[in-house]
Amino acid sequence: MKRRAGEREKELKKKKLLEELGEGKLPYLTPADADFHHLQKTRYSKLIFRKSDTVPEELHHMVQEGFLTLRKHGCFFQDLVRIKGKDFFTPVSRILIGNPGCTYKYLNTRLFTVPWPTEGCEIKYCSSQIHDACKALIKLNDYLHIEAVKALQGQYLLDTKDIKDTSVIDREQNFATSLTEKGSFSKDQSSCYVPEDDYTSLNNRTSYNLTLLNYMDPLQMPYLKQEPYFGMGNMAVSWHHDENLVERSTVAVYSYSCEDSSAEETSDWNLKGRDPAVWHVGLKVAWDIETPGLAIPLRQGDFYLMLDDLNMTHQHCVLAGFSPRFSSTHRVADCSRGTLEYIFGQCELALQNLQTDPNSMALSLKSVETAVVKQVEEIHNEVEFEWLRQFWFQGKRYLKCTDWWLKPMAKLEEFWRKMEIMTSLALQEVRKKEQTEEQRNETISCLLLLLTERQRLRNEWTASSQFNQRLEPAVQLYPQPCLTQKCQSSCVGAGKDLEADKVQASLRLNT
């Protein structure tokens, strides 16, 4: 419900902005404009841009080889996302790489990390090349973490006007050297620059736990949307805020446009606005028609940082050039509800209400209190719709890189089956006479609401699955049932049983 309300609010703001614009367009600046740097400093100061020559050449080579390897092995996929109740395939192909057991959700789609090499975690990659690609990306991740910390340090020094103090400048240089050598940010290192109370926040807001890799060849796309507010041209990604991130965390983006493309930069481009042959990142103050936007060219190996609350106060888009392009977008994802550790904990909490008779081995519920039943059924829905169906709907894509997720998903399926049994047991309990009529009606009302939601979501997933399979040849996705075959069959049967039980529950409620 919250998401739908947010989408409606966004549409209203967009409609109002376009109405205010009428037939006109807002102004925007590129680095070729005289006022560009002043505007960036005053209204976009939390955007930090770095050219490719600031990045070690060895790192460039490793990362760019990694991109090409993942592309060669067919690891990039278009995502099926839901916008305003409709299913769409993204024009950009993606893959998520990061900490083992982490997920990232955007536009109602949960992506599961291909785990990068992690000490203490056994990961079986499909090839040594895939391993090397993931290893290169964690090295890039470490590098961008250090750069983000240094950038935030610089922001802090400017804000406190200590930048003129030569002793502070010396300490900053020592600090940067220490970071580069150790590859991490420690409390001792931060105490000279950031108040001790801010140490944990600074570290948490720059410790990237995953990267969302993107790939697109614009010349292979039959259609790209036009940027609507400024007239910036073709968009690969529309205006947006990045979702599901730790509040005020930094986003780091490394860009790589392929050199061997036949499309080349327009060297003599002298018209007003951006060069359409070159990829750009566009930025604007959110829902503001007074401040000009920015369009910054992204050449091979450049990267930029969106610091602090920039992602909340501003929006950004990606403007397509002519050549194929990869990007690695490093994020501090909010994983409070998006890790295996979390969802396993939820399952264990739900299953505490299931008991087995030591003699007959019959299963029963420890409690039929409405609050307990409600908690169990909410977790039941979460496991099915936020995890199992999300994972299997995306098919065999993860097997292109590793089989790491298969065991934990099999474990989740076992938990799900037990929760299906618990639903049936709860429905059996409300038929008994032990409860008062008031208690029974309260439990039935609770179950009816949750089971109705479950049936609605199952119907939605069935429709999305049919849409996916219908378009699968065009987007090169691998067909796969919504769940594993055994689990899917159970879902279908359970759905029919639940529909019948809902009717009975409703009748009892009305009597």
Short mmCIF file of C-alpha atoms in Angstrom, two decimals:
data_model
loop_
_atom_site.label_atom_id
_atom_site.label_comp_id
_atom_site.label_asym_id
_atom_site.label_seq_id
_atom_site.Cartn_x
_atom_site.Cartn_y
_atom_site.Cartn_z
CA MET A 1 0.00 0.00 0.00
CA LYS A 2 2.84 2.40 0.88
CA ARG A 3 4.50 1.75 -2.47
CA ARG A 4 1.27 2.41 -4.40
CA ALA A 5 0.72 5.65 -2.50
CA GLY A 6 4.30 6.67 -3.31
CA GLU A 7 3.79 5.94 -7.01
CA ARG A 8 0.58 8.00 -7.07
CA GLU A 9 2.35 10.92 -5.36
CA LYS A 10 5.21 10.73 -7.87
CA GLU A 11 2.79 10.72 -10.82
CA LEU A 12 0.96 13.74 -9.45
CA LYS A 13 4.24 15.65 -9.01
CA LYS A 14 5.34 14.71 -12.53
CA LYS A 15 1.99 15.78 -13.99
CA LYS A 16 2.12 19.10 -12.15
CA LEU A 17 5.70 19.76 -13.28
CA LEU A 18 4.88 19.03 -16.93
CA GLU A 19 1.80 21.28 -16.71
CA GLU A 20 3.93 24.13 -15.36
CA LEU A 21 6.41 23.65 -18.20
CA GLY A 22 3.79 23.58 -20.93
CA GLU A 23 5.49 23.39 -24.30
CA GLY A 24 8.79 24.74 -22.96
CA LYS A 25 11.87 22.98 -21.62
CA LEU A 26 13.98 23.65 -18.54
CA PRO A 27 17.57 24.82 -19.03
CA TYR A 28 20.49 22.51 -18.32
CA LEU A 29 24.26 22.92 -18.37
CA THR A 30 27.19 20.77 -19.48
CA PRO A 31 30.90 21.24 -18.61
CA ALA A 32 31.22 23.28 -21.81
CA ASP A 33 28.97 26.01 -20.36
CA ALA A 34 30.58 28.92 -18.51
CA ASP A 35 28.28 28.68 -15.46
CA PHE A 36 28.54 24.89 -15.10
CA HIS A 37 31.14 24.78 -12.31
CA HIS A 38 29.45 27.53 -10.31
CA LEU A 39 26.12 25.71 -10.52
CA GLN A 40 27.71 22.40 -9.57
CA LYS A 41 29.43 23.98 -6.56
CA THR A 42 26.32 25.79 -5.28
CA ARG A 43 23.44 23.40 -6.05
CA TYR A 44 25.13 20.05 -6.71
CA SER A 45 28.04 20.18 -4.27
CA LYS A 46 27.47 16.62 -3.05
CA LEU A 47 28.12 15.22 -6.51
CA ILE A 48 31.82 14.29 -6.80
CA PHE A 49 33.14 13.47 -10.27
CA ARG A 50 36.48 11.77 -10.96
CA LYS A 51 38.09 11.27 -14.36
CA SER A 52 39.53 7.92 -15.38
CA ASP A 53 43.16 9.00 -14.99
CA THR A 54 42.68 9.19 -11.20
CA VAL A 55 42.02 5.42 -11.05
CA PRO A 56 44.94 2.92 -11.05
CA GLU A 57 45.43 1.47 -14.52
CA GLU A 58 45.64 -2.09 -13.17
CA LEU A 59 42.21 -1.72 -11.56
CA HIS A 60 40.75 -0.38 -14.82
CA HIS A 61 42.05 -3.43 -16.66
CA MET A 62 40.73 -5.96 -14.10
CA VAL A 63 37.28 -4.42 -13.89
CA GLN A 64 36.81 -3.92 -17.62
CA GLU A 65 37.94 -7.48 -18.31
CA GLY A 66 35.43 -8.59 -15.67
CA PHE A 67 32.59 -6.75 -17.44
CA LEU A 68 33.43 -8.39 -20.75
CA THR A 69 33.73 -11.82 -19.13
CA LEU A 70 30.29 -11.58 -17.52
CA ARG A 71 28.83 -10.41 -20.82
CA LYS A 72 30.54 -13.25 -22.70
CA HIS A 73 29.09 -15.82 -20.28
CA GLY A 74 25.56 -14.42 -20.70
CA CYS A 75 25.25 -13.17 -17.11
CA PHE A 76 23.32 -9.95 -17.83
CA PHE A 77 19.52 -10.11 -17.91
CA GLN A 78 16.66 -7.70 -18.42
CA ASP A 79 14.47 -7.55 -15.32
CA LEU A 80 10.69 -7.83 -15.35
CA VAL A 81 9.54 -4.99 -13.08
CA ARG A 82 6.11 -3.76 -12.02
CA ILE A 83 5.25 -0.09 -12.47
CA LYS A 84 1.75 1.22 -11.70
CA GLY A 85 0.38 -2.33 -11.69
CA LYS A 86 1.83 -3.25 -15.10
CA ASP A 87 4.76 -5.48 -16.02
CA PHE A 88 7.67 -4.08 -18.05
CA PHE A 89 11.08 -5.35 -19.09
CA THR A 90 13.91 -2.96 -18.30
CA PRO A 91 15.84 -1.70 -21.36
CA VAL A 92 19.05 -2.16 -19.35
CA SER A 93 20.36 -5.67 -18.59
CA ARG A 94 21.63 -6.26 -15.05
CA ILE A 95 23.33 -8.57 -12.60
CA LEU A 96 23.75 -8.10 -8.83
CA ILE A 97 27.07 -8.99 -7.19
CA GLY A 98 27.84 -8.55 -3.50
CA ASN A 99 27.93 -9.99 -0.01
CA PRO A 100 26.75 -13.62 0.23
CA GLY A 101 23.09 -13.89 1.19
CA CYS A 102 22.23 -10.26 0.38
CA THR A 103 19.40 -9.13 -1.87
CA TYR A 104 18.37 -5.79 -3.37
CA LYS A 105 14.82 -4.83 -4.28
CA TYR A 106 13.73 -2.21 -6.78
CA LEU A 107 10.45 -1.67 -8.64
CA ASN A 108 8.89 -4.68 -6.92
CA THR A 109 11.68 -7.00 -8.11
CA ARG A 110 14.11 -8.67 -5.71
CA LEU A 111 17.57 -9.42 -7.08
CA PHE A 112 19.85 -11.96 -5.40
CA THR A 113 23.58 -11.35 -5.21
CA VAL A 114 26.06 -13.48 -7.04
CA PRO A 115 28.43 -13.61 -4.04
CA TRP A 116 31.83 -12.08 -4.53
CA PRO A 117 34.82 -13.90 -2.97
CA THR A 118 34.40 -13.65 0.80
CA GLU A 119 36.67 -15.02 3.51
CA GLY A 120 35.01 -17.90 5.38
CA CYS A 121 32.36 -18.46 2.71
CA GLU A 122 32.63 -21.37 0.27
CA ILE A 123 31.51 -20.26 -3.19
CA LYS A 124 31.62 -22.56 -6.18
CA TYR A 125 31.80 -20.50 -9.37
CA CYS A 126 30.96 -21.96 -12.76
CA SER A 127 34.37 -21.00 -14.11
CA SER A 128 37.60 -19.40 -12.98
CA GLN A 129 36.80 -16.44 -15.25
CA ILE A 130 33.58 -15.76 -13.32
CA HIS A 131 35.57 -15.93 -10.08
CA ASP A 132 38.11 -13.43 -11.42
CA ALA A 133 35.35 -11.07 -12.55
CA CYS A 134 33.72 -11.11 -9.10
CA LYS A 135 37.14 -10.65 -7.47
CA ALA A 136 37.80 -7.59 -9.66
CA LEU A 137 34.48 -6.07 -8.60
CA ILE A 138 35.18 -6.45 -4.89
CA LYS A 139 38.54 -4.75 -5.47
CA LEU A 140 36.70 -1.90 -7.21
CA ASN A 141 34.26 -1.88 -4.29
CA ASP A 142 37.12 -1.45 -1.79
CA TYR A 143 38.67 1.32 -3.88
CA LEU A 144 35.38 3.23 -4.16
CA HIS A 145 34.78 2.84 -0.42
CA ILE A 146 38.10 4.58 0.27
CA GLU A 147 37.33 7.33 -2.25
CA ALA A 148 33.91 7.88 -0.70
CA VAL A 149 35.40 8.22 2.78
CA LYS A 150 37.98 10.72 1.49
CA ALA A 151 35.25 12.70 -0.27
CA LEU A 152 33.10 12.85 2.86
CA GLN A 153 36.19 13.89 4.84
CA GLY A 154 36.70 16.71 2.37
CA GLN A 155 33.05 17.76 2.71
CA TYR A 156 33.38 17.77 6.48
CA LEU A 157 36.54 19.87 6.38
CA LEU A 158 34.89 22.40 4.05
CA ASP A 159 31.80 22.57 6.24
CA THR A 160 33.86 23.23 9.36
CA LYS A 161 36.17 25.68 7.51
CA ASP A 162 39.28 23.82 8.66
CA ILE A 163 40.54 23.40 5.12
CA LYS A 164 42.94 26.37 5.52
CA ASP A 165 44.68 24.79 8.49
CA THR A 166 47.87 23.26 7.10
CA SER A 167 48.07 20.78 9.95
CA VAL A 168 44.63 19.51 8.99
CA ILE A 169 45.71 19.19 5.38
CA ASP A 170 48.77 17.18 6.45
CA ARG A 171 46.58 14.90 8.55
CA GLU A 172 44.21 14.42 5.59
CA GLN A 173 47.10 13.26 3.42
CA ASN A 174 48.28 10.83 6.09
CA PHE A 175 44.72 9.63 6.53
CA ALA A 176 44.30 8.96 2.80
CA THR A 177 47.61 7.06 2.70
CA SER A 178 46.56 4.93 5.65
CA LEU A 179 43.24 4.12 3.99
CA THR A 180 44.89 3.15 0.75
CA GLU A 181 47.27 0.80 2.53
CA LYS A 182 44.69 -0.84 4.80
CA GLY A 183 41.68 -0.70 2.51
CA SER A 184 39.32 0.11 5.38
CA PHE A 185 38.16 2.89 7.63
CA SER A 186 38.82 2.52 11.35
CA LYS A 187 37.78 4.50 14.41
CA ASP A 188 41.36 5.52 15.17
CA GLN A 189 41.77 6.94 11.66
CA SER A 190 38.54 8.93 11.84
CA SER A 191 39.02 10.51 15.24
CA CYS A 192 41.29 13.29 13.90
CA TYR A 193 38.71 14.45 11.39
CA VAL A 194 35.21 13.40 12.30
CA PRO A 195 33.65 13.75 15.76
CA GLU A 196 33.68 10.37 17.48
CA ASP A 197 29.88 10.30 17.53
CA ASP A 198 29.84 10.42 13.71
CA TYR A 199 32.37 7.60 13.18
CA THR A 200 29.90 4.72 12.96
CA SER A 201 27.57 6.67 10.70
CA LEU A 202 30.38 7.62 8.30
CA ASN A 203 31.63 4.05 8.05
CA ASN A 204 28.17 2.57 7.60
CA ARG A 205 27.28 5.07 4.88
CA THR A 206 30.29 4.14 2.74
CA SER A 207 30.62 0.37 3.31
CA TYR A 208 29.12 -0.91 0.08
CA ASN A 209 27.58 -4.36 0.44
CA LEU A 210 26.72 -4.92 -3.22
CA THR A 211 26.98 -3.54 -6.73
CA LEU A 212 24.30 -3.54 -9.40
CA LEU A 213 25.98 -3.99 -12.78
CA ASN A 214 24.27 -2.57 -15.88
CA TYR A 215 24.79 -3.15 -19.59
CA MET A 216 23.09 -1.69 -22.63
CA ASP A 217 23.82 -1.35 -26.35
CA PRO A 218 21.65 1.60 -27.46
CA LEU A 219 21.89 0.70 -31.14
CA GLN A 220 20.21 -2.63 -30.41
CA MET A 221 17.24 -0.98 -28.71
CA PRO A 222 14.15 -0.44 -30.92
CA TYR A 223 13.01 2.50 -28.80
CA LEU A 224 14.35 4.71 -26.00
CA LYS A 225 12.30 7.25 -24.06
CA GLN A 226 13.06 10.92 -24.56
CA GLU A 227 14.03 12.98 -21.53
CA PRO A 228 10.86 15.04 -20.87
CA TYR A 229 11.91 18.11 -18.84
CA PHE A 230 15.15 19.44 -20.35
CA GLY A 231 15.22 17.95 -23.85
CA MET A 232 18.40 15.99 -23.07
CA GLY A 233 17.66 13.26 -25.63
CA ASN A 234 17.55 9.47 -25.31
CA MET A 235 17.36 8.02 -21.80
CA ALA A 236 18.69 4.60 -20.85
CA VAL A 237 17.33 5.05 -17.31
CA SER A 238 14.57 7.54 -16.44
CA TRP A 239 14.68 10.11 -13.63
CA HIS A 240 14.67 8.42 -10.24
CA HIS A 241 15.99 8.18 -6.70
CA ASP A 242 17.82 4.93 -5.94
CA GLU A 243 15.65 2.75 -3.71
CA ASN A 244 16.17 0.73 -0.54
CA LEU A 245 19.44 2.25 0.58
CA VAL A 246 20.74 3.05 4.06
CA GLU A 247 19.69 6.63 4.76
CA ARG A 248 22.23 9.25 3.57
CA SER A 249 24.55 6.57 2.25
CA THR A 250 26.89 7.29 -0.67
CA VAL A 251 26.30 5.77 -4.10
CA ALA A 252 29.39 5.20 -6.30
CA VAL A 253 29.14 4.62 -10.06
CA TYR A 254 31.99 3.43 -12.31
CA SER A 255 31.37 3.79 -16.05
CA TYR A 256 32.86 1.91 -19.00
CA SER A 257 31.84 2.61 -22.61
CA CYS A 258 33.17 0.04 -25.06
CA GLU A 259 35.92 1.34 -27.35
CA ASP A 260 35.47 -1.09 -30.19
CA SER A 261 32.04 0.25 -31.13
CA SER A 262 31.55 1.77 -34.58
CA ALA A 263 29.87 4.73 -32.87
CA GLU A 264 32.36 7.43 -31.94
CA GLU A 265 32.26 10.68 -30.04
CA THR A 266 31.27 13.69 -32.13
CA SER A 267 34.58 15.56 -31.81
CA ASP A 268 33.33 18.70 -33.54
CA TRP A 269 30.09 18.92 -31.58
CA ASN A 270 29.43 22.62 -31.06
CA LEU A 271 25.66 22.85 -30.76
CA LYS A 272 23.97 23.82 -27.48
CA GLY A 273 23.41 20.89 -25.15
CA ARG A 274 25.02 17.51 -24.77
CA ASP A 275 26.78 15.46 -27.43
CA PRO A 276 24.25 12.66 -28.24
CA ALA A 277 27.05 10.23 -29.08
CA VAL A 278 28.42 10.33 -25.52
CA TRP A 279 26.84 8.76 -22.45
CA HIS A 280 25.92 11.27 -19.71
CA VAL A 281 24.53 11.25 -16.22
CA GLY A 282 21.78 13.81 -15.78
CA LEU A 283 20.96 15.43 -12.43
CA LYS A 284 18.25 17.76 -11.24
CA VAL A 285 16.85 19.05 -7.98
CA ALA A 286 13.77 16.91 -7.32
CA TRP A 287 10.52 18.48 -8.57
CA ASP A 288 12.14 21.91 -9.04
CA ILE A 289 11.65 24.08 -12.13
CA GLU A 290 13.88 26.94 -10.98
CA THR A 291 17.32 25.27 -10.84
CA PRO A 292 18.95 24.24 -14.14
CA GLY A 293 19.86 20.60 -14.51
CA LEU A 294 23.28 19.09 -15.23
CA ALA A 295 24.39 16.69 -17.94
CA ILE A 296 27.89 15.33 -17.28
CA PRO A 297 29.69 13.23 -19.92
CA LEU A 298 30.81 9.74 -18.85
CA ARG A 299 33.91 8.57 -20.66
CA GLN A 300 35.66 5.26 -20.29
CA GLY A 301 36.77 4.65 -16.72
CA ASP A 302 35.21 7.77 -15.14
CA PHE A 303 33.37 7.44 -11.84
CA TYR A 304 31.19 9.66 -9.68
CA LEU A 305 29.93 9.70 -6.08
CA MET A 306 26.54 10.86 -4.82
CA LEU A 307 27.27 11.84 -1.23
CA ASP A 308 25.13 12.10 1.87
CA ASP A 309 21.48 13.03 1.10
CA LEU A 310 21.99 13.89 -2.60
CA ASN A 311 20.05 10.78 -3.63
CA MET A 312 17.06 12.00 -1.59
CA THR A 313 17.06 15.69 -2.52
CA HIS A 314 17.99 15.23 -6.18
CA GLN A 315 17.05 12.85 -8.99
CA HIS A 316 19.32 11.41 -11.63
CA CYS A 317 18.94 9.73 -14.99
CA VAL A 318 21.27 8.04 -17.47
CA LEU A 319 21.40 9.51 -20.97
CA ALA A 320 22.35 7.06 -23.70
CA GLY A 321 25.21 7.58 -26.12
CA PHE A 322 25.84 5.51 -29.24
CA SER A 323 28.27 2.89 -27.91
CA PRO A 324 27.55 -0.12 -25.65
CA ARG A 325 28.18 0.72 -21.98
CA PHE A 326 28.74 -1.08 -18.69
CA SER A 327 28.43 0.47 -15.26
CA SER A 328 29.00 -0.76 -11.73
CA THR A 329 26.77 1.01 -9.19
CA HIS A 330 27.97 0.40 -5.65
CA ARG A 331 25.40 0.80 -2.89
CA VAL A 332 24.90 0.45 0.84
CA ALA A 333 21.66 -1.48 0.48
CA ASP A 334 19.23 -1.53 3.38
CA CYS A 335 19.32 -5.23 4.14
CA SER A 336 17.27 -5.09 7.36
CA ARG A 337 14.68 -7.30 5.62
CA GLY A 338 16.77 -8.52 2.72
CA THR A 339 19.27 -11.14 3.92
CA LEU A 340 19.11 -14.89 4.39
CA GLU A 341 19.90 -14.37 8.06
CA TYR A 342 16.81 -12.19 8.40
CA ILE A 343 14.36 -14.46 6.57
CA PHE A 344 15.62 -17.61 8.30
CA GLY A 345 15.09 -15.82 11.60
CA GLN A 346 11.52 -15.00 10.57
CA CYS A 347 10.88 -18.63 9.66
CA GLU A 348 12.21 -19.87 12.99
CA LEU A 349 9.95 -17.37 14.75
CA ALA A 350 6.88 -18.64 12.87
CA LEU A 351 7.69 -22.32 13.38
CA GLN A 352 7.89 -21.86 17.14
CA ASN A 353 4.09 -22.17 17.05
CA LEU A 354 4.24 -25.66 15.51
CA GLN A 355 4.58 -28.72 17.73
CA THR A 356 4.78 -32.48 17.18
CA ASP A 357 3.13 -35.05 19.45
CA PRO A 358 5.95 -37.38 20.62
CA ASN A 359 3.67 -40.45 20.45
CA SER A 360 1.49 -39.97 17.39
CA MET A 361 3.87 -37.55 15.61
CA ALA A 362 0.77 -35.51 14.80
CA LEU A 363 1.33 -31.80 14.19
CA SER A 364 -0.60 -29.09 16.01
CA LEU A 365 -0.43 -25.40 16.87
CA LYS A 366 0.75 -24.31 20.30
CA SER A 367 -1.45 -21.22 20.21
CA VAL A 368 -4.45 -20.05 18.19
CA GLU A 369 -4.42 -16.53 19.58
CA THR A 370 -5.17 -14.06 16.82
CA ALA A 371 -1.89 -12.15 17.23
CA VAL A 372 0.16 -15.35 16.95
CA VAL A 373 -1.78 -16.65 13.93
CA LYS A 374 -1.48 -13.26 12.24
CA GLN A 375 2.29 -13.15 12.74
CA VAL A 376 2.74 -16.66 11.32
CA GLU A 377 0.61 -16.01 8.24
CA GLU A 378 2.37 -12.70 7.53
CA ILE A 379 5.72 -14.48 7.61
CA HIS A 380 4.21 -17.21 5.42
CA ASN A 381 3.31 -14.59 2.79
CA GLU A 382 6.71 -12.95 3.09
CA VAL A 383 8.56 -16.21 2.45
CA GLU A 384 6.42 -17.08 -0.55
CA PHE A 385 6.12 -13.72 -2.31
CA GLU A 386 9.27 -11.88 -1.26
CA TRP A 387 11.66 -14.81 -1.57
CA LEU A 388 10.60 -18.08 -3.21
CA ARG A 389 8.56 -16.69 -6.07
CA GLN A 390 10.99 -13.80 -6.58
CA PHE A 391 13.91 -16.23 -6.82
CA TRP A 392 12.41 -18.85 -9.12
CA PHE A 393 10.59 -16.33 -11.29
CA GLN A 394 13.98 -15.10 -12.47
CA GLY A 395 14.79 -18.61 -13.60
CA LYS A 396 18.20 -20.13 -14.02
CA ARG A 397 20.07 -16.83 -14.36
CA TYR A 398 22.08 -17.38 -11.17
CA LEU A 399 23.27 -20.78 -12.36
CA LYS A 400 25.21 -18.94 -15.05
CA CYS A 401 27.60 -17.88 -12.29
CA THR A 402 27.16 -20.15 -9.25
CA ASP A 403 24.78 -22.59 -7.58
CA TRP A 404 25.30 -20.89 -4.21
CA TRP A 405 21.63 -19.96 -3.72
CA LEU A 406 20.13 -23.43 -4.36
CA LYS A 407 20.70 -24.86 -0.86
CA PRO A 408 19.30 -21.91 1.09
CA MET A 409 16.29 -21.71 -1.23
CA ALA A 410 15.62 -25.43 -0.73
CA LYS A 411 15.70 -24.79 3.02
CA LEU A 412 13.23 -21.93 2.62
CA GLU A 413 10.92 -24.22 0.65
CA GLU A 414 10.91 -26.68 3.55
CA PHE A 415 9.97 -23.87 5.93
CA TRP A 416 7.25 -22.77 3.51
CA ARG A 417 5.73 -26.27 3.37
CA LYS A 418 5.53 -26.36 7.16
CA MET A 419 3.80 -22.99 7.16
CA GLU A 420 1.28 -24.31 4.61
CA ILE A 421 0.47 -27.03 7.12
CA MET A 422 0.15 -24.39 9.83
CA THR A 423 -2.41 -22.51 7.74
CA SER A 424 -4.51 -25.67 7.41
CA LEU A 425 -4.20 -26.33 11.14
CA ALA A 426 -5.33 -22.78 11.91
CA LEU A 427 -8.40 -23.22 9.71
CA GLN A 428 -9.17 -26.50 11.45
CA GLU A 429 -8.92 -24.85 14.85
CA VAL A 430 -11.48 -22.16 14.06
CA ARG A 431 -14.00 -24.90 13.22
CA LYS A 432 -13.74 -26.28 16.74
CA LYS A 433 -16.00 -25.22 19.60
CA GLU A 434 -13.27 -24.57 22.18
CA GLN A 435 -13.11 -20.87 21.34
CA THR A 436 -15.87 -18.38 22.13
CA GLU A 437 -17.81 -17.02 19.17
CA GLU A 438 -16.06 -13.67 19.59
CA GLN A 439 -12.61 -15.31 19.57
CA ARG A 440 -13.46 -17.42 16.54
CA ASN A 441 -14.80 -14.45 14.60
CA GLU A 442 -11.68 -12.44 15.42
CA THR A 443 -9.39 -15.26 14.21
CA ILE A 444 -11.51 -15.83 11.10
CA SER A 445 -11.44 -12.13 10.22
CA CYS A 446 -7.65 -12.13 10.55
CA LEU A 447 -7.24 -15.27 8.43
CA LEU A 448 -9.70 -14.08 5.81
CA LEU A 449 -7.77 -10.85 5.28
CA LEU A 450 -4.38 -12.59 4.96
CA LEU A 451 -5.64 -15.47 2.80
CA THR A 452 -7.44 -13.06 0.47
CA GLU A 453 -4.16 -11.16 0.08
CA ARG A 454 -2.33 -14.44 -0.55
CA GLN A 455 -4.77 -15.45 -3.27
CA ARG A 456 -4.53 -12.03 -4.91
CA LEU A 457 -0.73 -12.19 -4.95
CA ARG A 458 -0.77 -15.73 -6.35
CA ASN A 459 -3.01 -14.55 -9.18
CA GLU A 460 -0.66 -11.61 -9.85
CA TRP A 461 2.38 -13.89 -9.94
CA THR A 462 0.59 -16.29 -12.29
CA ALA A 463 -0.18 -13.41 -14.66
CA SER A 464 3.43 -12.13 -14.48
CA SER A 465 4.76 -15.63 -15.12
CA GLN A 466 2.60 -15.97 -18.23
CA PHE A 467 3.75 -12.53 -19.43
CA ASN A 468 7.37 -13.54 -18.85
CA GLN A 469 7.05 -16.83 -20.74
CA ARG A 470 5.19 -15.14 -23.62
CA LEU A 471 8.03 -12.64 -24.17
CA GLU A 472 10.91 -14.89 -23.12
CA PRO A 473 12.35 -15.52 -26.62
CA ALA A 474 12.65 -11.77 -27.23
CA VAL A 475 14.57 -11.03 -24.06
CA GLN A 476 16.56 -14.27 -23.77
CA LEU A 477 15.34 -15.17 -20.29
CA TYR A 478 15.34 -18.75 -19.11
CA PRO A 479 11.82 -20.10 -18.49
CA GLN A 480 11.21 -21.50 -15.02
CA PRO A 481 8.10 -22.17 -12.93
CA CYS A 482 7.30 -19.67 -10.19
CA LEU A 483 8.64 -22.20 -7.70
CA THR A 484 10.42 -25.52 -8.05
CA GLN A 485 8.05 -28.08 -9.60
CA LYS A 486 7.22 -29.80 -6.32
CA CYS A 487 6.73 -26.51 -4.52
CA GLN A 488 4.64 -25.09 -7.36
CA SER A 489 2.28 -28.06 -7.32
CA SER A 490 1.79 -27.58 -3.61
CA CYS A 491 1.01 -23.91 -4.19
CA VAL A 492 -1.68 -24.68 -6.76
CA GLY A 493 -3.34 -27.23 -4.50
CA ALA A 494 -3.06 -24.97 -1.50
CA GLY A 495 -4.56 -22.09 -3.42
CA LYS A 496 -7.69 -24.12 -4.27
CA ASP A 497 -8.01 -25.40 -0.71
CA LEU A 498 -7.56 -21.93 0.70
CA GLU A 499 -10.22 -20.51 -1.60
CA ALA A 500 -12.71 -23.08 -0.35
CA ASP A 501 -11.71 -22.47 3.25
CA LYS A 502 -12.12 -18.73 2.76
CA VAL A 503 -15.71 -19.24 1.62
CA GLN A 504 -16.41 -21.41 4.65
CA ALA A 505 -14.74 -18.91 6.95
CA SER A 506 -16.75 -16.09 5.45
CA LEU A 507 -20.00 -18.01 5.98
CA ARG A 508 -19.13 -18.71 9.58
CA LEU A 509 -18.24 -15.07 10.09
CA ASN A 510 -21.64 -13.94 8.80
CA THR A 511 -23.53 -16.35 11.04
#
